[in-house]
mmCIF file of C-alpha atoms in Angstrom:
data_model
loop_
_atom_site.group_PDB
_atom_site.id
_atom_site.type_symbol
_atom_site.label_atom_id
_atom_site.label_comp_id
_atom_site.label_asym_id
_atom_site.label_seq_id
_atom_site.Cartn_x
_atom_site.Cartn_y
_atom_site.Cartn_z
ATOM 1 C CA UNK U 1 0.000 0.000 0.000
ATOM 2 C CA UNK U 2 1.350 3.401 -0.992
ATOM 3 C CA UNK U 3 1.684 5.827 1.972
ATOM 4 C CA UNK U 4 0.443 8.744 -0.117
ATOM 5 C CA UNK U 5 -2.891 7.861 -1.720
ATOM 6 C CA UNK U 6 -3.470 9.013 -5.262
ATOM 7 C CA UNK U 7 -6.797 10.432 -6.259
ATOM 8 C CA UNK U 8 -7.814 11.632 -9.681
ATOM 9 C CA UNK U 9 -9.136 15.165 -9.817
ATOM 10 C CA UNK U 10 -12.725 15.699 -10.829
ATOM 11 C CA UNK U 11 -11.630 18.929 -12.554
ATOM 12 C CA UNK U 12 -10.633 19.179 -16.185
ATOM 13 C CA UNK U 13 -7.513 21.086 -17.260
ATOM 14 C CA UNK U 14 -9.359 24.418 -17.322
ATOM 15 C CA UNK U 15 -10.683 23.860 -13.803
ATOM 16 C CA UNK U 16 -7.243 22.893 -12.499
ATOM 17 C CA UNK U 17 -5.676 25.902 -14.227
ATOM 18 C CA UNK U 18 -8.228 28.314 -12.782
ATOM 19 C CA UNK U 19 -7.968 26.865 -9.266
ATOM 20 C CA UNK U 20 -4.155 26.923 -9.338
ATOM 21 C CA UNK U 21 -4.071 30.462 -10.739
ATOM 22 C CA UNK U 22 -6.512 31.781 -8.144
ATOM 23 C CA UNK U 23 -4.552 30.187 -5.303
ATOM 24 C CA UNK U 24 -1.245 31.560 -6.577
ATOM 25 C CA UNK U 25 -2.618 35.066 -7.062
ATOM 26 C CA UNK U 26 -4.311 35.029 -3.646
ATOM 27 C CA UNK U 27 -0.999 34.119 -1.997
ATOM 28 C CA UNK U 28 0.974 36.728 -3.972
ATOM 29 C CA UNK U 29 -1.611 39.398 -3.120
ATOM 30 C CA UNK U 30 -1.488 38.286 0.537
ATOM 31 C CA UNK U 31 -5.212 37.476 0.574
ATOM 32 C CA UNK U 32 -4.410 33.915 1.626
ATOM 33 C CA UNK U 33 -1.599 32.269 3.576
ATOM 34 C CA UNK U 34 0.368 29.648 1.630
ATOM 35 C CA UNK U 35 -0.755 26.819 3.959
ATOM 36 C CA UNK U 36 -4.402 27.788 3.489
ATOM 37 C CA UNK U 37 -3.892 27.975 -0.270
ATOM 38 C CA UNK U 38 -2.378 24.477 -0.269
ATOM 39 C CA UNK U 39 -5.349 23.192 1.725
ATOM 40 C CA UNK U 40 -7.735 24.810 -0.767
ATOM 41 C CA UNK U 41 -5.848 23.267 -3.694
ATOM 42 C CA UNK U 42 -6.091 19.797 -2.144
ATOM 43 C CA UNK U 43 -9.828 20.275 -1.574
ATOM 44 C CA UNK U 44 -10.530 21.678 -5.052
ATOM 45 C CA UNK U 45 -8.118 19.664 -7.202
ATOM 46 C CA UNK U 46 -6.824 16.637 -5.357
ATOM 47 C CA UNK U 47 -4.913 15.128 -2.478
ATOM 48 C CA UNK U 48 -1.384 15.675 -3.724
ATOM 49 C CA UNK U 49 -1.616 19.344 -4.751
ATOM 50 C CA UNK U 50 0.502 22.043 -3.092
ATOM 51 C CA UNK U 51 1.659 25.533 -4.032
ATOM 52 C CA UNK U 52 4.756 24.017 -5.670
ATOM 53 C CA UNK U 53 2.503 21.710 -7.696
ATOM 54 C CA UNK U 54 0.354 24.698 -8.695
ATOM 55 C CA UNK U 55 3.372 26.708 -9.860
ATOM 56 C CA UNK U 56 4.778 23.766 -11.812
ATOM 57 C CA UNK U 57 1.381 23.005 -13.358
ATOM 58 C CA UNK U 58 0.748 26.626 -14.350
ATOM 59 C CA UNK U 59 4.075 26.833 -16.163
ATOM 60 C CA UNK U 60 3.330 23.698 -18.190
ATOM 61 C CA UNK U 61 1.708 22.924 -21.532
ATOM 62 C CA UNK U 62 -1.592 21.666 -20.098
ATOM 63 C CA UNK U 63 -2.317 24.942 -18.271
ATOM 64 C CA UNK U 64 -1.193 27.058 -21.214
ATOM 65 C CA UNK U 65 -3.504 25.117 -23.520
ATOM 66 C CA UNK U 66 -6.353 25.372 -21.018
ATOM 67 C CA UNK U 67 -6.140 29.148 -20.684
ATOM 68 C CA UNK U 68 -5.979 29.471 -24.479
ATOM 69 C CA UNK U 69 -9.352 27.688 -24.655
ATOM 70 C CA UNK U 70 -11.007 29.959 -22.078
ATOM 71 C CA UNK U 71 -13.383 32.507 -23.626
ATOM 72 C CA UNK U 72 -12.006 36.073 -23.637
ATOM 73 C CA UNK U 73 -14.817 37.174 -21.300
ATOM 74 C CA UNK U 74 -14.366 34.272 -18.835
ATOM 75 C CA UNK U 75 -14.461 35.122 -15.148
ATOM 76 C CA UNK U 76 -14.790 33.220 -11.890
ATOM 77 C CA UNK U 77 -14.587 34.384 -8.295
ATOM 78 C CA UNK U 78 -13.693 37.905 -9.371
ATOM 79 C CA UNK U 79 -10.809 36.706 -11.547
ATOM 80 C CA UNK U 80 -10.606 37.003 -15.326
ATOM 81 C CA UNK U 81 -8.820 35.175 -18.119
ATOM 82 C CA UNK U 82 -6.182 37.928 -18.022
ATOM 83 C CA UNK U 83 -5.614 37.154 -14.322
ATOM 84 C CA UNK U 84 -5.028 33.491 -15.185
ATOM 85 C CA UNK U 85 -2.539 34.549 -17.875
ATOM 86 C CA UNK U 86 -0.738 36.685 -15.297
ATOM 87 C CA UNK U 87 -0.557 33.698 -12.944
ATOM 88 C CA UNK U 88 0.929 31.557 -15.713
ATOM 89 C CA UNK U 89 3.622 34.157 -16.421
ATOM 90 C CA UNK U 90 4.353 34.542 -12.709
ATOM 91 C CA UNK U 91 4.601 30.756 -12.353
ATOM 92 C CA UNK U 92 6.994 30.492 -15.298
ATOM 93 C CA UNK U 93 9.087 33.270 -13.806
ATOM 94 C CA UNK U 94 9.074 31.488 -10.437
ATOM 95 C CA UNK U 95 10.302 28.177 -11.861
ATOM 96 C CA UNK U 96 13.097 30.087 -13.574
ATOM 97 C CA UNK U 97 14.224 31.893 -10.452
ATOM 98 C CA UNK U 98 13.364 29.639 -7.496
ATOM 99 C CA UNK U 99 16.674 27.785 -7.340
ATOM 100 C CA UNK U 100 19.843 29.651 -6.342
ATOM 101 C CA UNK U 101 21.938 27.559 -8.755
ATOM 102 C CA UNK U 102 20.101 29.027 -11.764
ATOM 103 C CA UNK U 103 18.453 25.744 -12.799
ATOM 104 C CA UNK U 104 14.722 25.749 -13.465
ATOM 105 C CA UNK U 105 12.459 24.172 -10.865
ATOM 106 C CA UNK U 106 10.832 21.950 -13.499
ATOM 107 C CA UNK U 107 11.040 21.208 -17.217
ATOM 108 C CA UNK U 108 8.788 24.019 -18.433
ATOM 109 C CA UNK U 109 8.989 25.050 -22.082
ATOM 110 C CA UNK U 110 7.433 28.413 -21.209
ATOM 111 C CA UNK U 111 9.909 29.002 -18.385
ATOM 112 C CA UNK U 112 12.835 28.302 -20.707
ATOM 113 C CA UNK U 113 11.323 30.562 -23.383
ATOM 114 C CA UNK U 114 10.833 33.419 -20.899
ATOM 115 C CA UNK U 115 14.333 33.166 -19.402
ATOM 116 C CA UNK U 116 15.968 36.581 -19.526
ATOM 117 C CA UNK U 117 12.781 38.406 -20.521
ATOM 118 C CA UNK U 118 11.450 41.341 -18.509
ATOM 119 C CA UNK U 119 8.450 39.974 -16.609
ATOM 120 C CA UNK U 120 6.863 43.416 -16.130
ATOM 121 C CA UNK U 121 7.087 44.176 -19.858
ATOM 122 C CA UNK U 122 5.584 40.777 -20.643
ATOM 123 C CA UNK U 123 2.705 41.369 -18.204
ATOM 124 C CA UNK U 124 2.090 44.777 -19.808
ATOM 125 C CA UNK U 125 1.936 43.074 -23.229
ATOM 126 C CA UNK U 126 -0.619 40.571 -21.939
ATOM 127 C CA UNK U 127 -2.734 43.378 -20.500
ATOM 128 C CA UNK U 128 -2.496 45.361 -23.752
ATOM 129 C CA UNK U 129 -3.590 42.369 -25.831
ATOM 130 C CA UNK U 130 -6.392 41.589 -23.391
ATOM 131 C CA UNK U 131 -7.727 45.154 -23.631
ATOM 132 C CA UNK U 132 -7.658 45.096 -27.441
#
């Protein structure tokens, strides 16, 4: 018997992306403590989710594809599609810069692509495109 039970999430990729993005943004904006965010992720997505899992997931292909399929006017819990895009960029930036040895936290194509880019300029571009 495995000491850490595995449980499939009832959420699809868009649901997981939204839940992970909202948790990450709530922690960054200090609306939620990291431990409470991890608890919420486990309740909403599954047993093995944490803030590290959320960051890694958001910087990956599945989350990027999921946000691309969200309607432009999507919103949930006061968050918009643009907010989810911001969370994805923040997550990719985090996996690039989390380790002091300069290695990425996970094998994220987006993180590698964004390496060396100005995060603030990229966020401004996302906002500009979202407003257009």
